[in-house]
Short mmCIF file of C-alpha atoms in Angstrom, two decimals:
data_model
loop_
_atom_site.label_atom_id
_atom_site.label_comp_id
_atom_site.label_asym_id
_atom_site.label_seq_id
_atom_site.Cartn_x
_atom_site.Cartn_y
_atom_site.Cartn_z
CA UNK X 1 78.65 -204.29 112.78
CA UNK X 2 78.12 -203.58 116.75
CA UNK X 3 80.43 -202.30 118.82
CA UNK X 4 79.59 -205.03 121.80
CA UNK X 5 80.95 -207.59 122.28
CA UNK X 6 80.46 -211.03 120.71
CA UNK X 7 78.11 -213.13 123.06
CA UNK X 8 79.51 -216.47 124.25
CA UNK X 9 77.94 -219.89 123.14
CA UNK X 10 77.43 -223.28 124.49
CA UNK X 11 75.60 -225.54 122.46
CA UNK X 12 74.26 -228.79 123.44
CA UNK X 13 73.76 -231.50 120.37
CA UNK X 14 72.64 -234.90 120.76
CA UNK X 15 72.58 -235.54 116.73
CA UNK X 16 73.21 -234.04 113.01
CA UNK X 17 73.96 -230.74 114.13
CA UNK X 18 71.94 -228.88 111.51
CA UNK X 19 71.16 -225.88 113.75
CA UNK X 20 74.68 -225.89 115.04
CA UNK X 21 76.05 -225.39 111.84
CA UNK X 22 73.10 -222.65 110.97
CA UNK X 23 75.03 -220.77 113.85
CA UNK X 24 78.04 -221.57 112.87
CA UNK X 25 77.18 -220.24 109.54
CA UNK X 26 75.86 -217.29 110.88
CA UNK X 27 78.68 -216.40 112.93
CA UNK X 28 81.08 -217.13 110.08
CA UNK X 29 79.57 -214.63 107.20
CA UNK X 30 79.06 -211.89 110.16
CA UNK X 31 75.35 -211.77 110.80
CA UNK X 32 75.91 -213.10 113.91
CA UNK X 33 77.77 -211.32 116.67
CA UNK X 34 78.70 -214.76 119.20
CA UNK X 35 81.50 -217.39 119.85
CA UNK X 36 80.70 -220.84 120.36
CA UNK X 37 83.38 -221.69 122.97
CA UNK X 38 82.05 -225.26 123.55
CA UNK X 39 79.90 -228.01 122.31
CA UNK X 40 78.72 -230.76 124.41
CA UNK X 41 76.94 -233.59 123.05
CA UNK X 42 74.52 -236.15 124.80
CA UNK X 43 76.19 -239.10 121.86
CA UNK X 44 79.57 -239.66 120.63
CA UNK X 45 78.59 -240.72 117.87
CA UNK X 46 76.33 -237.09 116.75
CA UNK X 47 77.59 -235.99 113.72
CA UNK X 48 77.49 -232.43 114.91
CA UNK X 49 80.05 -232.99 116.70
CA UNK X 50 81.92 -233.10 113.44
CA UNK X 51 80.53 -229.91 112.66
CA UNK X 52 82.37 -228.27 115.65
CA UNK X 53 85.57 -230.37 114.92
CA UNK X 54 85.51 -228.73 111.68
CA UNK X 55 85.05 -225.33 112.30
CA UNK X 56 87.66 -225.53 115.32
CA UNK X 57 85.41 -225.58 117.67
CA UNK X 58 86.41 -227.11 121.25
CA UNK X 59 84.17 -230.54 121.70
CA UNK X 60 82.82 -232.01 125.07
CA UNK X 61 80.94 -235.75 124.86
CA UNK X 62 79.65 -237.39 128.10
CA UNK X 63 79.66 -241.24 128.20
CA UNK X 64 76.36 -243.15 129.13
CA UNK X 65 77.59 -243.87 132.47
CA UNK X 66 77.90 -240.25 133.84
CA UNK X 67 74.36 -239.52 131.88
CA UNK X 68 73.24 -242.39 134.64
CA UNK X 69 72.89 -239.97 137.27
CA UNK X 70 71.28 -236.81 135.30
CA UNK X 71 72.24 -234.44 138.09
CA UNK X 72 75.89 -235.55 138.46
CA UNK X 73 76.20 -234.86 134.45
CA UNK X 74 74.69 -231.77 134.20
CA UNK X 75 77.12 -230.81 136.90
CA UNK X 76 79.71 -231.42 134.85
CA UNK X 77 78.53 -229.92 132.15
CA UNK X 78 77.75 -226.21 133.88
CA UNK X 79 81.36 -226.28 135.39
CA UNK X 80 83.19 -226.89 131.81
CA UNK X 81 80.42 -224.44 130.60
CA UNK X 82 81.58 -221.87 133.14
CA UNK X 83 85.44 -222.83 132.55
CA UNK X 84 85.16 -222.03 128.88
CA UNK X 85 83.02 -218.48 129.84
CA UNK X 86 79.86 -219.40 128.48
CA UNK X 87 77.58 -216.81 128.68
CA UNK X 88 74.14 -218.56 127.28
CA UNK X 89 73.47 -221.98 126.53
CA UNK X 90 72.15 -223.04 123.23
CA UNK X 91 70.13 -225.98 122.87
CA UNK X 92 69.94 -227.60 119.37
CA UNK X 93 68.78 -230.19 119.04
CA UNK X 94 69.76 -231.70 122.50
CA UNK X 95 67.61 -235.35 123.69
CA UNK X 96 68.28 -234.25 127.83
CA UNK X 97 66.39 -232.23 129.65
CA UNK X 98 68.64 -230.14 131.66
CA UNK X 99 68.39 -229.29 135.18
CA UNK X 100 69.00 -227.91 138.03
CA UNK X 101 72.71 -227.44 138.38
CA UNK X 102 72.92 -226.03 134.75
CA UNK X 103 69.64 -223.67 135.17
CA UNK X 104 71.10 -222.17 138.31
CA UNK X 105 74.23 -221.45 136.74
CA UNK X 106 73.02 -219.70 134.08
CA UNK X 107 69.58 -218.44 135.01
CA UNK X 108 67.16 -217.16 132.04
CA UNK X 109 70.08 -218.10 129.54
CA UNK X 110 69.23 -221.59 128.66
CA UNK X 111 67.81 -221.43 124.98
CA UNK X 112 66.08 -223.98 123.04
CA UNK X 113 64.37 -224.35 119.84
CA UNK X 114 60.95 -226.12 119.36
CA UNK X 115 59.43 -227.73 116.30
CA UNK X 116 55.95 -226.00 116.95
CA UNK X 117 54.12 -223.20 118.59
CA UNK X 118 54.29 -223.68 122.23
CA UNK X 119 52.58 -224.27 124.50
CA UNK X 120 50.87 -226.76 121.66
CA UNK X 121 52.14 -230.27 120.69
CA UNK X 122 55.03 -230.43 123.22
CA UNK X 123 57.61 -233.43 123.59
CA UNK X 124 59.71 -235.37 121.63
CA UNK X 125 57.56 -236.02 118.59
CA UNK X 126 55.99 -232.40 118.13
CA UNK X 127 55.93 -232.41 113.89
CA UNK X 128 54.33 -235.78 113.92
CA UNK X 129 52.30 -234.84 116.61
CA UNK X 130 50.86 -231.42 114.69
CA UNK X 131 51.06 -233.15 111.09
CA UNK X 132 48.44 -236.40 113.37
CA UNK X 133 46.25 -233.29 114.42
CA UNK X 134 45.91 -232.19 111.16
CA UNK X 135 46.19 -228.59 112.09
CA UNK X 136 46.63 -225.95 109.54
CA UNK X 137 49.37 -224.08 110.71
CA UNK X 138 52.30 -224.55 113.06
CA UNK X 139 55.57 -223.28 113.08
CA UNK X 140 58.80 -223.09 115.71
CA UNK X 141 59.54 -221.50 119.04
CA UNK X 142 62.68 -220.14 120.63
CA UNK X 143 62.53 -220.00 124.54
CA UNK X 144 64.21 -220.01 127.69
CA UNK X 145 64.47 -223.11 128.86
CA UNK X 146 63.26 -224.18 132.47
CA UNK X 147 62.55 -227.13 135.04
CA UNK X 148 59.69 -228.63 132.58
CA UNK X 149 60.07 -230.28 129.10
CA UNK X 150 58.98 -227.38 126.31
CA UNK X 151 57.87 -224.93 129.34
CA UNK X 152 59.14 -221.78 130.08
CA UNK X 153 59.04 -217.69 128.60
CA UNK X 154 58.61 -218.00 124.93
CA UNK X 155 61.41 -215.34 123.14
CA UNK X 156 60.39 -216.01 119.38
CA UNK X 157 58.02 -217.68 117.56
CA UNK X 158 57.86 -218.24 113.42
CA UNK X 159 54.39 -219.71 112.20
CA UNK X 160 54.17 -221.95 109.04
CA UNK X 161 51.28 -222.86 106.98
CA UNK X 162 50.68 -226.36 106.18
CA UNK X 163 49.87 -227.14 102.45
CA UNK X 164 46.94 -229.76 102.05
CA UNK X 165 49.23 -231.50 99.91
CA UNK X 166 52.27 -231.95 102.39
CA UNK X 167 52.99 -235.50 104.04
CA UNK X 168 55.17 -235.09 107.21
CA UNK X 169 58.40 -234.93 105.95
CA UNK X 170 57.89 -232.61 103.74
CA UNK X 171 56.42 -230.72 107.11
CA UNK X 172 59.75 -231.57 108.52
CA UNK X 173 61.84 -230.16 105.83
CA UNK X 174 59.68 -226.83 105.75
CA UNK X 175 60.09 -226.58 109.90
CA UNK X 176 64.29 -226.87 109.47
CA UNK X 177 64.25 -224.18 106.96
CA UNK X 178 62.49 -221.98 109.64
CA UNK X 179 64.62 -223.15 112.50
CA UNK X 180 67.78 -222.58 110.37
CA UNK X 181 66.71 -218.92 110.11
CA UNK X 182 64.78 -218.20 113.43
CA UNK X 183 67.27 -219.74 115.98
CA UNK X 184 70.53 -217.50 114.61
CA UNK X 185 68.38 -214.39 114.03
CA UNK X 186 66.88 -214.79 117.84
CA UNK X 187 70.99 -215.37 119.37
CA UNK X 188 71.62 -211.95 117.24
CA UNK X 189 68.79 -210.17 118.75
CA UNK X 190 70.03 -211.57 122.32
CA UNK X 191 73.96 -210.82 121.23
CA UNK X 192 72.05 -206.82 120.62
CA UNK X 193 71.21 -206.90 124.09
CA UNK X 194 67.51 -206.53 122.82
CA UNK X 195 65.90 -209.50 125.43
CA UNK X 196 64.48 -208.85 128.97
CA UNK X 197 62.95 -211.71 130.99
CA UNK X 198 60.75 -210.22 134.26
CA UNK X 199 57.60 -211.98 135.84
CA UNK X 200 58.07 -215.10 133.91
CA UNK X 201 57.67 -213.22 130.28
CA UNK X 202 59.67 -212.07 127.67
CA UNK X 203 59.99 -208.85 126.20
CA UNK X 204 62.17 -207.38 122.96
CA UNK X 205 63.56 -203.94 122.38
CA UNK X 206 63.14 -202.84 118.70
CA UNK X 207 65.83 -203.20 116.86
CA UNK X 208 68.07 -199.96 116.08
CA UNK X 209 68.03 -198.03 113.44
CA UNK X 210 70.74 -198.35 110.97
#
């Protein structure tokens, strides 16, 4: 196991939590060398939030009427971020685009997870959106998070074949799988020290030798 020290997590939810718990999972059998010190969701009615509750994890959940004033809420987000010593924050699965009061306070360590290979099919609806195309393979990206929905230096990426005979939720199903492993392998490669961001790009150490 490495000698450093365990990276500290945020994570940001707005729903089931399936990629939280992938973490949590990770974390939990060894594989992954982090703490989640907080989770903040957008709903408080996400069942990740459950998730956390269950594995002791310390819960944060902001009411419509802060959300009202985007700024104002991601303000209070970064401070209890920064109370809790987050070191990079972990989006799974999180309906908000964050801005600038979070991004400044943790600059190049906002992390999200997207259901296809950027910079194709971003948004909201980007498996129903590649499965419409009809394109032939697509996959799931891990990257920094910046100013712009689905923009910003690309850290991982995990393609995935689509089967002629797959509808889109089968698609789906295939795309979680891949997130599930992509998203805690890419933390553990950050928690290794292994990521560099300069000129707007990424770049990855090998890993060491055992």
């Amino acid at each position: 196991m490495s000698t450093r020290e365990p990276i500290k997590l945020g994570v940001l939810i707005s729903g089931s939590g399936t990629n939280l718990q992938a973490i949590i999972d990770r974390i939990a059998e060894g594989t992954l060398n982090a703490t989640i010190e907080l989770v903040v969701s957008s709903r408080p009615s996400a069942y990740g939030l459950k998730r956390a509750e269950a594995a002791g994890i310390q819960t944060l959940t902001l009411s419509k009427e802060i959300y009202a004033d985007p700024m104002t809420a991601d303000e209070v987000i970064a401070t209890e971020l920064k109370m809790h010593g987050v070191e990079y924050v972990v989006m799974a699965g999180y309906m908000r685009m964050v801005h600038a009061p979070i991004l400044a306070t943790f600059p190049n360590r906002v992390i999200n997870l997207h259901p296809a290979l950027l910079p194709s099919f971003k948004g909201a609806h980007a498996i129903q959106d590649a499965f419409d195309y009809g394109v032939k393979v697509t996959g799931v990206t891990v990257h920094i998070a910046d100013d712009k929905y689905d923009c910003g230096p690309i850290i991982a990426q995990q393609p995935l074949k689509v089967e002629e005979d797959w509808d889109v939720d089968t698609l789906e199903a295939h795309i979680h799988e891949i997130e599930h492993q992509l998203y805690p392998d890419t933390l553990q490669m950050i928690a290794e020290g292994r990521m560099h961001v300069a000129d707007g790009k990424v770049s990855i150490d090998p890993a060491a030798e055992d």
